PDB file of C-alpha atoms in Angstrom:
ATOM      1  CA  UNK A   1     111.106  90.553  88.275  1.00  0.00           C
ATOM      2  CA  UNK A   2     107.609  91.739  88.912  1.00  0.00           C
ATOM      3  CA  UNK A   3     106.348  95.030  87.279  1.00  0.00           C
ATOM      4  CA  UNK A   4     103.711  95.372  90.027  1.00  0.00           C
ATOM      5  CA  UNK A   5     106.140  95.235  92.643  1.00  0.00           C
ATOM      6  CA  UNK A   6     108.693  97.710  90.665  1.00  0.00           C
ATOM      7  CA  UNK A   7     105.704 100.053  90.363  1.00  0.00           C
ATOM      8  CA  UNK A   8     105.042 100.001  94.086  1.00  0.00           C
ATOM      9  CA  UNK A   9     108.682 100.792  94.910  1.00  0.00           C
ATOM     10  CA  UNK A  10     108.737 103.541  92.095  1.00  0.00           C
ATOM     11  CA  UNK A  11     105.690 105.242  93.819  1.00  0.00           C
ATOM     12  CA  UNK A  12     107.006 104.770  97.262  1.00  0.00           C
ATOM     13  CA  UNK A  13     110.552 106.121  97.012  1.00  0.00           C
ATOM     14  CA  UNK A  14     109.378 109.456  95.498  1.00  0.00           C
ATOM     15  CA  UNK A  15     106.723 109.693  98.123  1.00  0.00           C
ATOM     16  CA  UNK A  16     109.299 109.361 101.047  1.00  0.00           C
ATOM     17  CA  UNK A  17     111.432 112.074  99.551  1.00  0.00           C
ATOM     18  CA  UNK A  18     108.432 114.376  99.002  1.00  0.00           C
ATOM     19  CA  UNK A  19     107.157 113.707 102.557  1.00  0.00           C
ATOM     20  CA  UNK A  20     110.423 114.749 103.926  1.00  0.00           C
ATOM     21  CA  UNK A  21     110.628 117.667 101.786  1.00  0.00           C
ATOM     22  CA  UNK A  22     107.042 118.639 102.728  1.00  0.00           C
ATOM     23  CA  UNK A  23     108.029 118.561 106.265  1.00  0.00           C
ATOM     24  CA  UNK A  24     110.662 120.926 105.809  1.00  0.00           C
ATOM     25  CA  UNK A  25     108.246 123.320 103.736  1.00  0.00           C
ATOM     26  CA  UNK A  26     105.573 123.062 106.272  1.00  0.00           C
ATOM     27  CA  UNK A  27     108.171 124.422 109.003  1.00  0.00           C
ATOM     28  CA  UNK A  28     109.171 127.287 106.648  1.00  0.00           C
ATOM     29  CA  UNK A  29     112.512 125.963 105.954  1.00  0.00           C
ATOM     30  CA  UNK A  30     114.333 126.999 102.353  1.00  0.00           C
ATOM     31  CA  UNK A  31     115.396 123.985 100.500  1.00  0.00           C
ATOM     32  CA  UNK A  32     119.108 124.808 100.182  1.00  0.00           C
ATOM     33  CA  UNK A  33     121.757 122.497  99.141  1.00  0.00           C
ATOM     34  CA  UNK A  34     122.562 120.946 102.522  1.00  0.00           C
ATOM     35  CA  UNK A  35     119.014 119.849 102.926  1.00  0.00           C
ATOM     36  CA  UNK A  36     118.883 118.310  99.477  1.00  0.00           C
ATOM     37  CA  UNK A  37     122.287 116.769 100.441  1.00  0.00           C
ATOM     38  CA  UNK A  38     120.642 115.211 103.421  1.00  0.00           C
ATOM     39  CA  UNK A  39     117.915 114.045 101.390  1.00  0.00           C
ATOM     40  CA  UNK A  40     120.119 112.313  98.771  1.00  0.00           C
ATOM     41  CA  UNK A  41     122.004 110.668 101.691  1.00  0.00           C
ATOM     42  CA  UNK A  42     118.798 109.040 102.765  1.00  0.00           C
ATOM     43  CA  UNK A  43     117.935 107.591  99.307  1.00  0.00           C
ATOM     44  CA  UNK A  44     119.882 104.360 100.146  1.00  0.00           C
ATOM     45  CA  UNK A  45     117.743 104.001 103.302  1.00  0.00           C
ATOM     46  CA  UNK A  46     114.644 104.947 101.572  1.00  0.00           C
ATOM     47  CA  UNK A  47     115.080 102.293  98.730  1.00  0.00           C
ATOM     48  CA  UNK A  48     116.152  99.516 101.197  1.00  0.00           C
ATOM     49  CA  UNK A  49     112.859 100.409 103.213  1.00  0.00           C
ATOM     50  CA  UNK A  50     110.751 100.306  99.999  1.00  0.00           C
ATOM     51  CA  UNK A  51     112.249  96.996  98.764  1.00  0.00           C
ATOM     52  CA  UNK A  52     112.419  95.298 102.004  1.00  0.00           C
ATOM     53  CA  UNK A  53     108.610  95.901 102.469  1.00  0.00           C
ATOM     54  CA  UNK A  54     107.502  94.991  99.165  1.00  0.00           C
ATOM     55  CA  UNK A  55     109.740  91.912  98.957  1.00  0.00           C
ATOM     56  CA  UNK A  56     108.393  90.505 102.263  1.00  0.00           C
ATOM     57  CA  UNK A  57     104.802  91.252 101.269  1.00  0.00           C
ATOM     58  CA  UNK A  58     105.244  89.442  98.003  1.00  0.00           C
ATOM     59  CA  UNK A  59     107.083  86.662  99.673  1.00  0.00           C
ATOM     60  CA  UNK A  60     104.209  86.246 102.366  1.00  0.00           C
ATOM     61  CA  UNK A  61     101.527  86.484  99.772  1.00  0.00           C
ATOM     62  CA  UNK A  62     103.380  83.845  97.467  1.00  0.00           C
ATOM     63  CA  UNK A  63     103.765  81.504 100.692  1.00  0.00           C
ATOM     64  CA  UNK A  64     100.118  82.138 101.749  1.00  0.00           C
ATOM     65  CA  UNK A  65      98.862  81.166  98.200  1.00  0.00           C
ATOM     66  CA  UNK A  66     100.945  77.845  98.152  1.00  0.00           C
ATOM     67  CA  UNK A  67      99.427  76.882 101.694  1.00  0.00           C
ATOM     68  CA  UNK A  68      96.142  77.815 100.783  1.00  0.00           C
ATOM     69  CA  UNK A  69      95.643  81.327 102.382  1.00  0.00           C
ATOM     70  CA  UNK A  70      92.406  81.049 104.289  1.00  0.00           C
ATOM     71  CA  UNK A  71      92.356  84.478 105.669  1.00  0.00           C
ATOM     72  CA  UNK A  72      92.774  86.648 102.432  1.00  0.00           C
ATOM     73  CA  UNK A  73      95.342  88.999 100.800  1.00  0.00           C
ATOM     74  CA  UNK A  74      94.637  91.864 103.234  1.00  0.00           C
ATOM     75  CA  UNK A  75      95.235  89.741 106.316  1.00  0.00           C
ATOM     76  CA  UNK A  76      98.387  88.485 104.658  1.00  0.00           C
ATOM     77  CA  UNK A  77      99.704  92.001 103.698  1.00  0.00           C
ATOM     78  CA  UNK A  78      98.920  93.197 107.170  1.00  0.00           C
ATOM     79  CA  UNK A  79     100.827  90.722 108.903  1.00  0.00           C
ATOM     80  CA  UNK A  80     103.776  90.942 106.417  1.00  0.00           C
ATOM     81  CA  UNK A  81     103.944  94.675 107.048  1.00  0.00           C
ATOM     82  CA  UNK A  82     103.886  94.281 110.850  1.00  0.00           C
ATOM     83  CA  UNK A  83     106.588  91.593 110.521  1.00  0.00           C
ATOM     84  CA  UNK A  84     109.007  93.954 109.283  1.00  0.00           C
ATOM     85  CA  UNK A  85     107.981  96.841 111.293  1.00  0.00           C
ATOM     86  CA  UNK A  86     110.156  95.774 114.141  1.00  0.00           C
ATOM     87  CA  UNK A  87     113.378  95.353 112.112  1.00  0.00           C
ATOM     88  CA  UNK A  88     112.728  98.676 110.521  1.00  0.00           C
ATOM     89  CA  UNK A  89     112.039 100.632 113.722  1.00  0.00           C
ATOM     90  CA  UNK A  90     115.424  99.311 115.225  1.00  0.00           C
ATOM     91  CA  UNK A  91     117.290  99.911 112.098  1.00  0.00           C
ATOM     92  CA  UNK A  92     115.849 103.485 111.892  1.00  0.00           C
ATOM     93  CA  UNK A  93     116.850 103.937 115.508  1.00  0.00           C
ATOM     94  CA  UNK A  94     120.340 102.704 114.895  1.00  0.00           C
ATOM     95  CA  UNK A  95     120.731 105.166 111.893  1.00  0.00           C
ATOM     96  CA  UNK A  96     119.565 108.122 114.044  1.00  0.00           C
ATOM     97  CA  UNK A  97     121.686 107.259 116.897  1.00  0.00           C
ATOM     98  CA  UNK A  98     124.886 106.915 114.700  1.00  0.00           C
ATOM     99  CA  UNK A  99     124.308 110.364 113.092  1.00  0.00           C
ATOM    100  CA  UNK A 100     123.385 111.990 116.303  1.00  0.00           C
ATOM    101  CA  UNK A 101     127.071 113.212 117.088  1.00  0.00           C
ATOM    102  CA  UNK A 102     126.642 115.607 114.317  1.00  0.00           C
ATOM    103  CA  UNK A 103     124.175 117.837 116.518  1.00  0.00           C
ATOM    104  CA  UNK A 104     127.213 118.347 118.823  1.00  0.00           C
ATOM    105  CA  UNK A 105     129.778 119.475 116.378  1.00  0.00           C
ATOM    106  CA  UNK A 106     131.564 122.678 116.875  1.00  0.00           C
ATOM    107  CA  UNK A 107     133.265 125.129 114.824  1.00  0.00           C
ATOM    108  CA  UNK A 108     133.254 126.416 111.295  1.00  0.00           C
ATOM    109  CA  UNK A 109     131.522 123.262 109.904  1.00  0.00           C
ATOM    110  CA  UNK A 110     128.723 122.719 112.289  1.00  0.00           C
ATOM    111  CA  UNK A 111     126.224 125.422 110.534  1.00  0.00           C
ATOM    112  CA  UNK A 112     126.558 123.187 107.294  1.00  0.00           C
ATOM    113  CA  UNK A 113     126.407 119.736 108.705  1.00  0.00           C
ATOM    114  CA  UNK A 114     123.188 120.444 111.118  1.00  0.00           C
ATOM    115  CA  UNK A 115     120.776 120.896 108.175  1.00  0.00           C
ATOM    116  CA  UNK A 116     122.315 117.949 106.439  1.00  0.00           C
ATOM    117  CA  UNK A 117     121.778 115.905 109.596  1.00  0.00           C
ATOM    118  CA  UNK A 118     118.206 117.056 110.131  1.00  0.00           C
ATOM    119  CA  UNK A 119     117.149 116.503 106.577  1.00  0.00           C
ATOM    120  CA  UNK A 120     118.568 113.061 106.603  1.00  0.00           C
ATOM    121  CA  UNK A 121     116.913 112.107 109.888  1.00  0.00           C
ATOM    122  CA  UNK A 122     113.494 113.602 108.601  1.00  0.00           C
ATOM    123  CA  UNK A 123     113.907 111.475 105.387  1.00  0.00           C
ATOM    124  CA  UNK A 124     114.452 108.312 107.138  1.00  0.00           C
ATOM    125  CA  UNK A 125     111.532 108.886 109.387  1.00  0.00           C
ATOM    126  CA  UNK A 126     109.217 109.804 106.459  1.00  0.00           C
ATOM    127  CA  UNK A 127     110.512 106.579 104.783  1.00  0.00           C
ATOM    128  CA  UNK A 128     109.692 104.515 107.788  1.00  0.00           C
ATOM    129  CA  UNK A 129     106.232 106.173 107.966  1.00  0.00           C
ATOM    130  CA  UNK A 130     105.450 105.732 104.029  1.00  0.00           C
ATOM    131  CA  UNK A 131     106.960 101.995 104.223  1.00  0.00           C
ATOM    132  CA  UNK A 132     104.560 101.221 107.064  1.00  0.00           C
ATOM    133  CA  UNK A 133     101.428 102.859 105.699  1.00  0.00           C
ATOM    134  CA  UNK A 134     101.443 103.618 102.122  1.00  0.00           C
ATOM    135  CA  UNK A 135     103.532 100.522 100.828  1.00  0.00           C
ATOM    136  CA  UNK A 136     100.907  97.858 102.330  1.00  0.00           C
ATOM    137  CA  UNK A 137      98.220  99.781 100.748  1.00  0.00           C
ATOM    138  CA  UNK A 138      99.757 100.005  97.245  1.00  0.00           C
ATOM    139  CA  UNK A 139     100.663  96.324  97.741  1.00  0.00           C
ATOM    140  CA  UNK A 140      96.990  95.323  98.313  1.00  0.00           C
ATOM    141  CA  UNK A 141      95.815  97.165  95.289  1.00  0.00           C
ATOM    142  CA  UNK A 142      98.529  96.102  92.926  1.00  0.00           C
ATOM    143  CA  UNK A 143      99.606  92.610  94.415  1.00  0.00           C
ATOM    144  CA  UNK A 144      96.703  91.373  96.310  1.00  0.00           C
ATOM    145  CA  UNK A 145      95.086  89.215  93.434  1.00  0.00           C
ATOM    146  CA  UNK A 146      97.873  89.149  90.977  1.00  0.00           C
ATOM    147  CA  UNK A 147      99.835  86.293  89.877  1.00  0.00           C
ATOM    148  CA  UNK A 148     103.107  85.970  91.771  1.00  0.00           C
ATOM    149  CA  UNK A 149     105.311  83.433  90.012  1.00  0.00           C
ATOM    150  CA  UNK A 150     108.539  82.469  91.802  1.00  0.00           C
ATOM    151  CA  UNK A 151     111.233  84.800  90.623  1.00  0.00           C
ATOM    152  CA  UNK A 152     113.577  83.476  88.032  1.00  0.00           C
ATOM    153  CA  UNK A 153     117.202  84.276  88.165  1.00  0.00           C
ATOM    154  CA  UNK A 154     118.665  85.908  85.169  1.00  0.00           C
ATOM    155  CA  UNK A 155     121.655  84.291  83.652  1.00  0.00           C
ATOM    156  CA  UNK A 156     123.674  87.471  84.668  1.00  0.00           C
ATOM    157  CA  UNK A 157     122.590  87.060  88.108  1.00  0.00           C
ATOM    158  CA  UNK A 158     123.437  83.381  88.155  1.00  0.00           C
ATOM    159  CA  UNK A 159     126.942  84.242  86.770  1.00  0.00           C
ATOM    160  CA  UNK A 160     127.549  86.917  89.321  1.00  0.00           C
ATOM    161  CA  UNK A 161     126.526  84.636  92.261  1.00  0.00           C
ATOM    162  CA  UNK A 162     128.707  81.832  90.872  1.00  0.00           C
ATOM    163  CA  UNK A 163     131.694  84.349  90.664  1.00  0.00           C
ATOM    164  CA  UNK A 164     130.996  85.567  93.927  1.00  0.00           C
ATOM    165  CA  UNK A 165     130.709  82.259  95.603  1.00  0.00           C
ATOM    166  CA  UNK A 166     134.218  81.373  94.269  1.00  0.00           C
ATOM    167  CA  UNK A 167     135.837  84.644  95.309  1.00  0.00           C
ATOM    168  CA  UNK A 168     134.314  84.159  98.834  1.00  0.00           C
ATOM    169  CA  UNK A 169     135.485  80.616  99.066  1.00  0.00           C
ATOM    170  CA  UNK A 170     138.939  81.304  97.896  1.00  0.00           C
ATOM    171  CA  UNK A 171     139.155  84.321 100.357  1.00  0.00           C
ATOM    172  CA  UNK A 172     138.007  82.239 103.199  1.00  0.00           C
ATOM    173  CA  UNK A 173     140.423  79.226 102.398  1.00  0.00           C
ATOM    174  CA  UNK A 174     143.524  81.653 102.178  1.00  0.00           C
ATOM    175  CA  UNK A 175     142.737  84.792 104.101  1.00  0.00           C
ATOM    176  CA  UNK A 176     145.291  87.512 103.793  1.00  0.00           C
ATOM    177  CA  UNK A 177     146.575  89.275 107.082  1.00  0.00           C
TER     178      UNK A 177
END
């Protein structure tokens, strides 16, 4: 609902992918299809990191403005970025640990999946670094003094939420085995 927040995410997501690609190029690796496939697998994590960071920063800025925000936008943005750092580190560690068994694969498929694994992990780590460094800086420049009205839910979103609530309520009342 906010073009500035969308712009931050639109800049941060490609920067995360470019940082991961740069890490492979710096090591002299060729960008083959398995590395690109690993980067594409990491897109969901990268998008989540970007949206989580921007959303938390916007929420804290909005909250700070309604409460008077005596310390200024930079302090609020810094505090909001630090607030999501812990959960993001844990989520990244869980993702890396979940994918770790790929390193111990044996057989014909192992040479194909190891580059995919490494590119996925490098992209996730690059996303974490970008989300913790670049996202707060862009938010400061684009959202620091910008008006941040409360997000309004679209009619489509309201209908989807209503349908989802009815479906979940029905499912919880009469669960199937």
